[in-house]
């Protein structure tokens, strides 16, 4: 069956650049046959965390939260597009992920970091690795690091020049790795029902 993959992106800035990488990944995974959806934290618009999804009585969570919980539960794999603000994570994406916990469990997650400079958001990627692991995901070892993002991707998410070619080559390995773990986790969830 087709893999259902959610791609998360969380910048709220008017002139945001990371959407280029999110669009590139969505298109690349779709081209490989995935059933892929971009989850844009700005469009979802959750408020700063008050109650986690599971802290609402069944059926009483706000619609945006209920809708996203069901998408996360139905997904086979996740990709996190991670920008870097002052060596840290983007707050919009962290706020969205913190609303959930068990909904994330037993599925692989891949991290694609980017920034305006050559470090390509790697420090944020490192932070996300620990956080996603704490939230019960299998964080795959392949990463994408894109920087400077303006030199690698056009406004419509198409690869540019040498940096874009490098991204295309890295993407194949990244997607192959995610695919392997997605299949493995799917098979294991069928073989042995997750304990919670
Ligand atoms: C508040 C803020 C802090 C930033 N801190 C870093 C940083 O620590 N490292 C870095 O490489 N770029 C940093 N940048 C530059 C970002 O990489 C660049 O603006 C990028 O496009 C941000 O992602 P976005 O456009 O999707 O919001 C920072 C940008 C902002 C707005």
PDB file of C-alpha atoms and ligand atoms in Angstrom:
ATOM      1  CA  UNK A   1       0.000   0.000   0.000  1.00  0.00           C
ATOM      2  CA  UNK A   2       1.131   3.556  -0.689  1.00  0.00           C
ATOM      3  CA  UNK A   3       3.064   5.171   2.150  1.00  0.00           C
ATOM      4  CA  UNK A   4       1.323   8.122   3.777  1.00  0.00           C
ATOM      5  CA  UNK A   5       4.005  10.711   4.557  1.00  0.00           C
ATOM      6  CA  UNK A   6       3.534  14.048   6.343  1.00  0.00           C
ATOM      7  CA  UNK A   7       6.076  16.822   5.752  1.00  0.00           C
ATOM      8  CA  UNK A   8       6.131  19.385   8.588  1.00  0.00           C
ATOM      9  CA  UNK A   9       7.333  22.969   8.223  1.00  0.00           C
ATOM     10  CA  UNK A  10       7.041  25.669  10.841  1.00  0.00           C
ATOM     11  CA  UNK A  11       8.206  29.162   9.903  1.00  0.00           C
ATOM     12  CA  UNK A  12       5.641  31.917  10.482  1.00  0.00           C
ATOM     13  CA  UNK A  13       7.730  34.629   8.778  1.00  0.00           C
ATOM     14  CA  UNK A  14       6.164  36.635   5.928  1.00  0.00           C
ATOM     15  CA  UNK A  15       9.299  36.256   3.797  1.00  0.00           C
ATOM     16  CA  UNK A  16      10.013  32.670   4.721  1.00  0.00           C
ATOM     17  CA  UNK A  17      12.491  30.663   2.660  1.00  0.00           C
ATOM     18  CA  UNK A  18      12.168  27.159   4.065  1.00  0.00           C
ATOM     19  CA  UNK A  19       8.909  26.614   2.199  1.00  0.00           C
ATOM     20  CA  UNK A  20      11.164  26.056  -0.841  1.00  0.00           C
ATOM     21  CA  UNK A  21      12.692  23.008   0.804  1.00  0.00           C
ATOM     22  CA  UNK A  22       9.321  21.771   2.073  1.00  0.00           C
ATOM     23  CA  UNK A  23       7.876  22.036  -1.466  1.00  0.00           C
ATOM     24  CA  UNK A  24      10.946  20.292  -2.924  1.00  0.00           C
ATOM     25  CA  UNK A  25      10.608  17.371  -0.501  1.00  0.00           C
ATOM     26  CA  UNK A  26       6.848  17.013  -1.028  1.00  0.00           C
ATOM     27  CA  UNK A  27       7.361  16.942  -4.819  1.00  0.00           C
ATOM     28  CA  UNK A  28      10.300  14.505  -4.567  1.00  0.00           C
ATOM     29  CA  UNK A  29       8.455  12.047  -2.338  1.00  0.00           C
ATOM     30  CA  UNK A  30       5.320  12.254  -4.497  1.00  0.00           C
ATOM     31  CA  UNK A  31       7.438  11.501  -7.580  1.00  0.00           C
ATOM     32  CA  UNK A  32       8.557   8.299  -5.810  1.00  0.00           C
ATOM     33  CA  UNK A  33       4.922   7.241  -5.360  1.00  0.00           C
ATOM     34  CA  UNK A  34       4.228   8.496  -1.836  1.00  0.00           C
ATOM     35  CA  UNK A  35       0.895   9.853  -0.626  1.00  0.00           C
ATOM     36  CA  UNK A  36       2.422  13.045   0.731  1.00  0.00           C
ATOM     37  CA  UNK A  37       0.964  16.102   2.475  1.00  0.00           C
ATOM     38  CA  UNK A  38       2.606  19.308   3.623  1.00  0.00           C
ATOM     39  CA  UNK A  39       1.630  20.281   7.168  1.00  0.00           C
ATOM     40  CA  UNK A  40       2.377  23.985   7.364  1.00  0.00           C
ATOM     41  CA  UNK A  41       2.262  25.023  11.031  1.00  0.00           C
ATOM     42  CA  UNK A  42       1.430  28.624  10.073  1.00  0.00           C
ATOM     43  CA  UNK A  43      -1.611  27.459   8.096  1.00  0.00           C
ATOM     44  CA  UNK A  44      -2.719  25.087  10.878  1.00  0.00           C
ATOM     45  CA  UNK A  45      -2.402  28.023  13.294  1.00  0.00           C
ATOM     46  CA  UNK A  46      -2.407  26.277  16.657  1.00  0.00           C
ATOM     47  CA  UNK A  47      -2.163  28.674  19.625  1.00  0.00           C
ATOM     48  CA  UNK A  48       0.801  28.440  21.997  1.00  0.00           C
ATOM     49  CA  UNK A  49       0.490  25.170  23.849  1.00  0.00           C
ATOM     50  CA  UNK A  50      -2.177  25.114  26.547  1.00  0.00           C
ATOM     51  CA  UNK A  51      -3.561  21.576  26.672  1.00  0.00           C
ATOM     52  CA  UNK A  52      -1.969  18.746  24.722  1.00  0.00           C
ATOM     53  CA  UNK A  53      -4.356  16.870  22.431  1.00  0.00           C
ATOM     54  CA  UNK A  54      -4.593  13.975  24.882  1.00  0.00           C
ATOM     55  CA  UNK A  55      -5.543  16.322  27.734  1.00  0.00           C
ATOM     56  CA  UNK A  56      -8.903  17.069  26.102  1.00  0.00           C
ATOM     57  CA  UNK A  57     -11.826  14.768  26.830  1.00  0.00           C
ATOM     58  CA  UNK A  58     -12.472  12.539  23.781  1.00  0.00           C
ATOM     59  CA  UNK A  59     -14.284  14.510  21.077  1.00  0.00           C
ATOM     60  CA  UNK A  60     -13.798  17.902  22.736  1.00  0.00           C
ATOM     61  CA  UNK A  61     -10.450  19.034  21.269  1.00  0.00           C
ATOM     62  CA  UNK A  62     -10.519  22.067  18.932  1.00  0.00           C
ATOM     63  CA  UNK A  63     -11.113  20.977  15.302  1.00  0.00           C
ATOM     64  CA  UNK A  64      -7.594  21.898  14.091  1.00  0.00           C
ATOM     65  CA  UNK A  65      -6.086  19.712  16.814  1.00  0.00           C
ATOM     66  CA  UNK A  66      -8.500  16.826  16.200  1.00  0.00           C
ATOM     67  CA  UNK A  67      -7.859  16.954  12.464  1.00  0.00           C
ATOM     68  CA  UNK A  68      -4.081  16.991  12.858  1.00  0.00           C
ATOM     69  CA  UNK A  69      -4.113  14.195  15.463  1.00  0.00           C
ATOM     70  CA  UNK A  70      -5.969  11.983  13.037  1.00  0.00           C
ATOM     71  CA  UNK A  71      -3.528  12.807  10.209  1.00  0.00           C
ATOM     72  CA  UNK A  72      -0.537  12.000  12.424  1.00  0.00           C
ATOM     73  CA  UNK A  73      -2.092   8.711  13.599  1.00  0.00           C
ATOM     74  CA  UNK A  74      -2.833   7.689   9.994  1.00  0.00           C
ATOM     75  CA  UNK A  75       0.674   8.481   8.709  1.00  0.00           C
ATOM     76  CA  UNK A  76       3.443   5.960   8.049  1.00  0.00           C
ATOM     77  CA  UNK A  77       6.365   8.407   8.193  1.00  0.00           C
ATOM     78  CA  UNK A  78       7.249  12.030   8.903  1.00  0.00           C
ATOM     79  CA  UNK A  79       9.707  14.564   7.514  1.00  0.00           C
ATOM     80  CA  UNK A  80      10.610  17.630   9.582  1.00  0.00           C
ATOM     81  CA  UNK A  81      11.891  20.655   7.665  1.00  0.00           C
ATOM     82  CA  UNK A  82      13.993  22.405  10.268  1.00  0.00           C
ATOM     83  CA  UNK A  83      15.124  26.010  10.013  1.00  0.00           C
ATOM     84  CA  UNK A  84      17.457  27.572  12.569  1.00  0.00           C
ATOM     85  CA  UNK A  85      16.853  30.668  14.681  1.00  0.00           C
ATOM     86  CA  UNK A  86      19.782  31.661  16.901  1.00  0.00           C
ATOM     87  CA  UNK A  87      21.191  28.115  16.906  1.00  0.00           C
ATOM     88  CA  UNK A  88      17.799  26.802  17.958  1.00  0.00           C
ATOM     89  CA  UNK A  89      14.552  25.393  16.596  1.00  0.00           C
ATOM     90  CA  UNK A  90      11.821  27.433  14.965  1.00  0.00           C
ATOM     91  CA  UNK A  91       9.194  27.939  17.679  1.00  0.00           C
ATOM     92  CA  UNK A  92       6.186  27.452  15.374  1.00  0.00           C
ATOM     93  CA  UNK A  93       7.149  23.891  14.521  1.00  0.00           C
ATOM     94  CA  UNK A  94       8.168  23.006  18.076  1.00  0.00           C
ATOM     95  CA  UNK A  95       4.844  24.358  19.350  1.00  0.00           C
ATOM     96  CA  UNK A  96       2.916  22.206  16.877  1.00  0.00           C
ATOM     97  CA  UNK A  97       4.799  19.010  17.700  1.00  0.00           C
ATOM     98  CA  UNK A  98       4.455  19.476  21.470  1.00  0.00           C
ATOM     99  CA  UNK A  99       0.661  19.247  21.186  1.00  0.00           C
ATOM    100  CA  UNK A 100       1.007  15.511  20.544  1.00  0.00           C
ATOM    101  CA  UNK A 101       2.864  12.568  21.991  1.00  0.00           C
ATOM    102  CA  UNK A 102       1.490   9.030  21.585  1.00  0.00           C
ATOM    103  CA  UNK A 103       0.152   9.995  18.142  1.00  0.00           C
ATOM    104  CA  UNK A 104       3.781  10.113  16.889  1.00  0.00           C
ATOM    105  CA  UNK A 105       4.871   6.735  18.225  1.00  0.00           C
ATOM    106  CA  UNK A 106       6.223   3.779  16.209  1.00  0.00           C
ATOM    107  CA  UNK A 107       6.952   5.646  12.966  1.00  0.00           C
ATOM    108  CA  UNK A 108      10.189   6.892  11.356  1.00  0.00           C
ATOM    109  CA  UNK A 109      11.064  10.578  11.095  1.00  0.00           C
ATOM    110  CA  UNK A 110      13.595  12.275   8.834  1.00  0.00           C
ATOM    111  CA  UNK A 111      15.143  15.708   9.372  1.00  0.00           C
ATOM    112  CA  UNK A 112      15.896  18.164   6.554  1.00  0.00           C
ATOM    113  CA  UNK A 113      17.616  21.290   7.844  1.00  0.00           C
ATOM    114  CA  UNK A 114      18.347  24.545   6.038  1.00  0.00           C
ATOM    115  CA  UNK A 115      19.490  28.080   6.665  1.00  0.00           C
ATOM    116  CA  UNK A 116      20.621  31.245   4.967  1.00  0.00           C
ATOM    117  CA  UNK A 117      24.250  30.283   5.551  1.00  0.00           C
ATOM    118  CA  UNK A 118      26.629  27.386   4.985  1.00  0.00           C
ATOM    119  CA  UNK A 119      25.905  25.679   8.320  1.00  0.00           C
ATOM    120  CA  UNK A 120      22.541  24.787   6.721  1.00  0.00           C
ATOM    121  CA  UNK A 121      20.594  24.689   9.997  1.00  0.00           C
ATOM    122  CA  UNK A 122      22.673  21.739  11.247  1.00  0.00           C
ATOM    123  CA  UNK A 123      22.497  22.913  14.876  1.00  0.00           C
ATOM    124  CA  UNK A 124      18.720  22.939  14.732  1.00  0.00           C
ATOM    125  CA  UNK A 125      18.759  19.516  13.062  1.00  0.00           C
ATOM    126  CA  UNK A 126      20.801  18.174  15.955  1.00  0.00           C
ATOM    127  CA  UNK A 127      18.258  19.484  18.487  1.00  0.00           C
ATOM    128  CA  UNK A 128      15.357  17.994  16.530  1.00  0.00           C
ATOM    129  CA  UNK A 129      17.028  14.586  16.542  1.00  0.00           C
ATOM    130  CA  UNK A 130      16.802  14.323  20.346  1.00  0.00           C
ATOM    131  CA  UNK A 131      13.310  15.790  20.495  1.00  0.00           C
ATOM    132  CA  UNK A 132      11.781  13.501  17.872  1.00  0.00           C
ATOM    133  CA  UNK A 133      13.430  10.517  19.500  1.00  0.00           C
ATOM    134  CA  UNK A 134      11.942  11.538  22.871  1.00  0.00           C
ATOM    135  CA  UNK A 135       8.541  11.725  21.158  1.00  0.00           C
ATOM    136  CA  UNK A 136       8.740   8.064  20.130  1.00  0.00           C
ATOM    137  CA  UNK A 137       9.860   8.300  16.521  1.00  0.00           C
ATOM    138  CA  UNK A 138      12.668   6.347  14.910  1.00  0.00           C
ATOM    139  CA  UNK A 139      14.929   9.156  13.671  1.00  0.00           C
ATOM    140  CA  UNK A 140      16.703   7.981  10.528  1.00  0.00           C
ATOM    141  CA  UNK A 141      20.414   8.693  10.172  1.00  0.00           C
ATOM    142  CA  UNK A 142      20.279  10.246   6.703  1.00  0.00           C
ATOM    143  CA  UNK A 143      19.682  13.982   6.752  1.00  0.00           C
ATOM    144  CA  UNK A 144      19.398  16.767   4.230  1.00  0.00           C
ATOM    145  CA  UNK A 145      21.371  19.933   4.961  1.00  0.00           C
ATOM    146  CA  UNK A 146      20.603  22.790   2.619  1.00  0.00           C
ATOM    147  CA  UNK A 147      22.510  26.040   2.796  1.00  0.00           C
ATOM    148  CA  UNK A 148      22.553  28.708   1.700  1.00  0.00           C
ATOM    149  CA  UNK A 149      18.991  27.817   0.787  1.00  0.00           C
ATOM    150  CA  UNK A 150      18.664  30.691  -1.703  1.00  0.00           C
ATOM    151  CA  UNK A 151      21.522  29.181  -3.759  1.00  0.00           C
ATOM    152  CA  UNK A 152      20.071  25.657  -3.778  1.00  0.00           C
ATOM    153  CA  UNK A 153      16.367  26.178  -4.494  1.00  0.00           C
ATOM    154  CA  UNK A 154      14.257  28.606  -6.512  1.00  0.00           C
ATOM    155  CA  UNK A 155      11.128  30.281  -5.127  1.00  0.00           C
ATOM    156  CA  UNK A 156       9.028  27.412  -6.515  1.00  0.00           C
ATOM    157  CA  UNK A 157      11.222  24.732  -4.927  1.00  0.00           C
ATOM    158  CA  UNK A 158      13.239  23.733  -7.989  1.00  0.00           C
ATOM    159  CA  UNK A 159      16.955  22.865  -7.625  1.00  0.00           C
ATOM    160  CA  UNK A 160      19.413  25.579  -8.719  1.00  0.00           C
ATOM    161  CA  UNK A 161      22.968  25.140 -10.008  1.00  0.00           C
ATOM    162  CA  UNK A 162      25.605  23.049  -8.259  1.00  0.00           C
ATOM    163  CA  UNK A 163      23.983  23.317  -4.840  1.00  0.00           C
ATOM    164  CA  UNK A 164      20.733  22.053  -6.330  1.00  0.00           C
ATOM    165  CA  UNK A 165      22.498  19.118  -7.988  1.00  0.00           C
ATOM    166  CA  UNK A 166      24.099  18.211  -4.667  1.00  0.00           C
ATOM    167  CA  UNK A 167      20.659  18.362  -3.032  1.00  0.00           C
ATOM    168  CA  UNK A 168      19.193  16.065  -5.704  1.00  0.00           C
ATOM    169  CA  UNK A 169      21.952  13.500  -5.088  1.00  0.00           C
ATOM    170  CA  UNK A 170      21.510  13.652  -1.301  1.00  0.00           C
ATOM    171  CA  UNK A 171      17.730  13.403  -1.639  1.00  0.00           C
ATOM    172  CA  UNK A 172      17.886   9.959  -3.250  1.00  0.00           C
ATOM    173  CA  UNK A 173      19.741   8.465  -0.293  1.00  0.00           C
ATOM    174  CA  UNK A 174      17.561  10.354   2.209  1.00  0.00           C
ATOM    175  CA  UNK A 175      14.337   9.093   0.598  1.00  0.00           C
ATOM    176  CA  UNK A 176      15.695   5.524   0.218  1.00  0.00           C
ATOM    177  CA  UNK A 177      16.582   5.467   3.919  1.00  0.00           C
ATOM    178  CA  UNK A 178      13.175   6.813   4.948  1.00  0.00           C
ATOM    179  CA  UNK A 179      11.499   4.295   2.666  1.00  0.00           C
ATOM    180  CA  UNK A 180      13.412   1.383   4.252  1.00  0.00           C
ATOM    181  CA  UNK A 181      12.432   2.377   7.789  1.00  0.00           C
ATOM    182  CA  UNK A 182       8.854   3.130   6.772  1.00  0.00           C
ATOM    183  CA  UNK A 183       8.471  -0.386   5.387  1.00  0.00           C
ATOM    184  CA  UNK A 184      10.188  -1.908   8.435  1.00  0.00           C
ATOM    185  CA  UNK A 185       8.009  -0.026  10.937  1.00  0.00           C
ATOM    186  CA  UNK A 186       4.843  -0.769   8.971  1.00  0.00           C
ATOM    187  CA  UNK A 187       5.612  -4.504   8.916  1.00  0.00           C
ATOM    188  CA  UNK A 188       6.411  -4.519  12.625  1.00  0.00           C
ATOM    189  CA  UNK A 189       3.187  -2.681  13.524  1.00  0.00           C
ATOM    190  CA  UNK A 190       1.276  -5.402  11.679  1.00  0.00           C
ATOM    191  CA  UNK A 191       3.351  -8.251  13.165  1.00  0.00           C
ATOM    192  CA  UNK A 192       3.137  -6.973  16.737  1.00  0.00           C
ATOM    193  CA  UNK A 193       0.519  -4.480  17.894  1.00  0.00           C
ATOM    194  CA  UNK A 194       2.248  -1.519  19.614  1.00  0.00           C
ATOM    195  CA  UNK A 195       1.850  -1.807  23.411  1.00  0.00           C
ATOM    196  CA  UNK A 196       0.380   1.739  23.622  1.00  0.00           C
TER     197      UNK A 196
HETATM  198  C1  LIG B   1      15.360  35.163  14.374  1.00  0.00           C
HETATM  199  C2  LIG B   1      16.327  34.576  13.390  1.00  0.00           C
HETATM  200  C3  LIG B   1      17.458  33.923  13.855  1.00  0.00           C
HETATM  201  C4  LIG B   1      18.338  33.318  12.940  1.00  0.00           C
HETATM  202  N1  LIG B   1      19.387  32.593  13.419  1.00  0.00           N
HETATM  203  C5  LIG B   1      20.128  31.885  12.555  1.00  0.00           C
HETATM  204  C6  LIG B   1      21.105  30.965  13.037  1.00  0.00           C
HETATM  205  O1  LIG B   1      21.300  30.775  14.225  1.00  0.00           O
HETATM  206  N2  LIG B   1      21.815  30.260  12.137  1.00  0.00           N
HETATM  207  C7  LIG B   1      21.622  30.397  10.781  1.00  0.00           C
HETATM  208  O2  LIG B   1      22.293  29.724  10.014  1.00  0.00           O
HETATM  209  N3  LIG B   1      20.706  31.273  10.297  1.00  0.00           N
HETATM  210  C8  LIG B   1      19.960  31.988  11.149  1.00  0.00           C
HETATM  211  N4  LIG B   1      18.989  32.854  10.683  1.00  0.00           N
HETATM  212  C9  LIG B   1      18.833  33.006   9.229  1.00  0.00           C
HETATM  213  C10 LIG B   1      17.863  31.952   8.737  1.00  0.00           C
HETATM  214  O3  LIG B   1      18.584  30.783   8.435  1.00  0.00           O
HETATM  215  C11 LIG B   1      17.101  32.409   7.492  1.00  0.00           C
HETATM  216  O4  LIG B   1      16.466  33.645   7.760  1.00  0.00           O
HETATM  217  C12 LIG B   1      16.079  31.383   7.064  1.00  0.00           C
HETATM  218  O5  LIG B   1      15.537  31.788   5.829  1.00  0.00           O
HETATM  219  C13 LIG B   1      14.983  31.203   8.133  1.00  0.00           C
HETATM  220  O6  LIG B   1      13.997  30.290   7.734  1.00  0.00           O
HETATM  221  P1  LIG B   1      12.547  30.791   7.205  1.00  0.00           P
HETATM  222  O7  LIG B   1      12.864  31.801   6.098  1.00  0.00           O
HETATM  223  O8  LIG B   1      11.904  29.561   6.659  1.00  0.00           O
HETATM  224  O9  LIG B   1      11.864  31.428   8.351  1.00  0.00           O
HETATM  225  C14 LIG B   1      18.115  33.448  11.565  1.00  0.00           C
HETATM  226  C15 LIG B   1      16.979  34.141  11.116  1.00  0.00           C
HETATM  227  C16 LIG B   1      16.080  34.685  12.010  1.00  0.00           C
HETATM  228  C17 LIG B   1      14.840  35.358  11.490  1.00  0.00           C
END
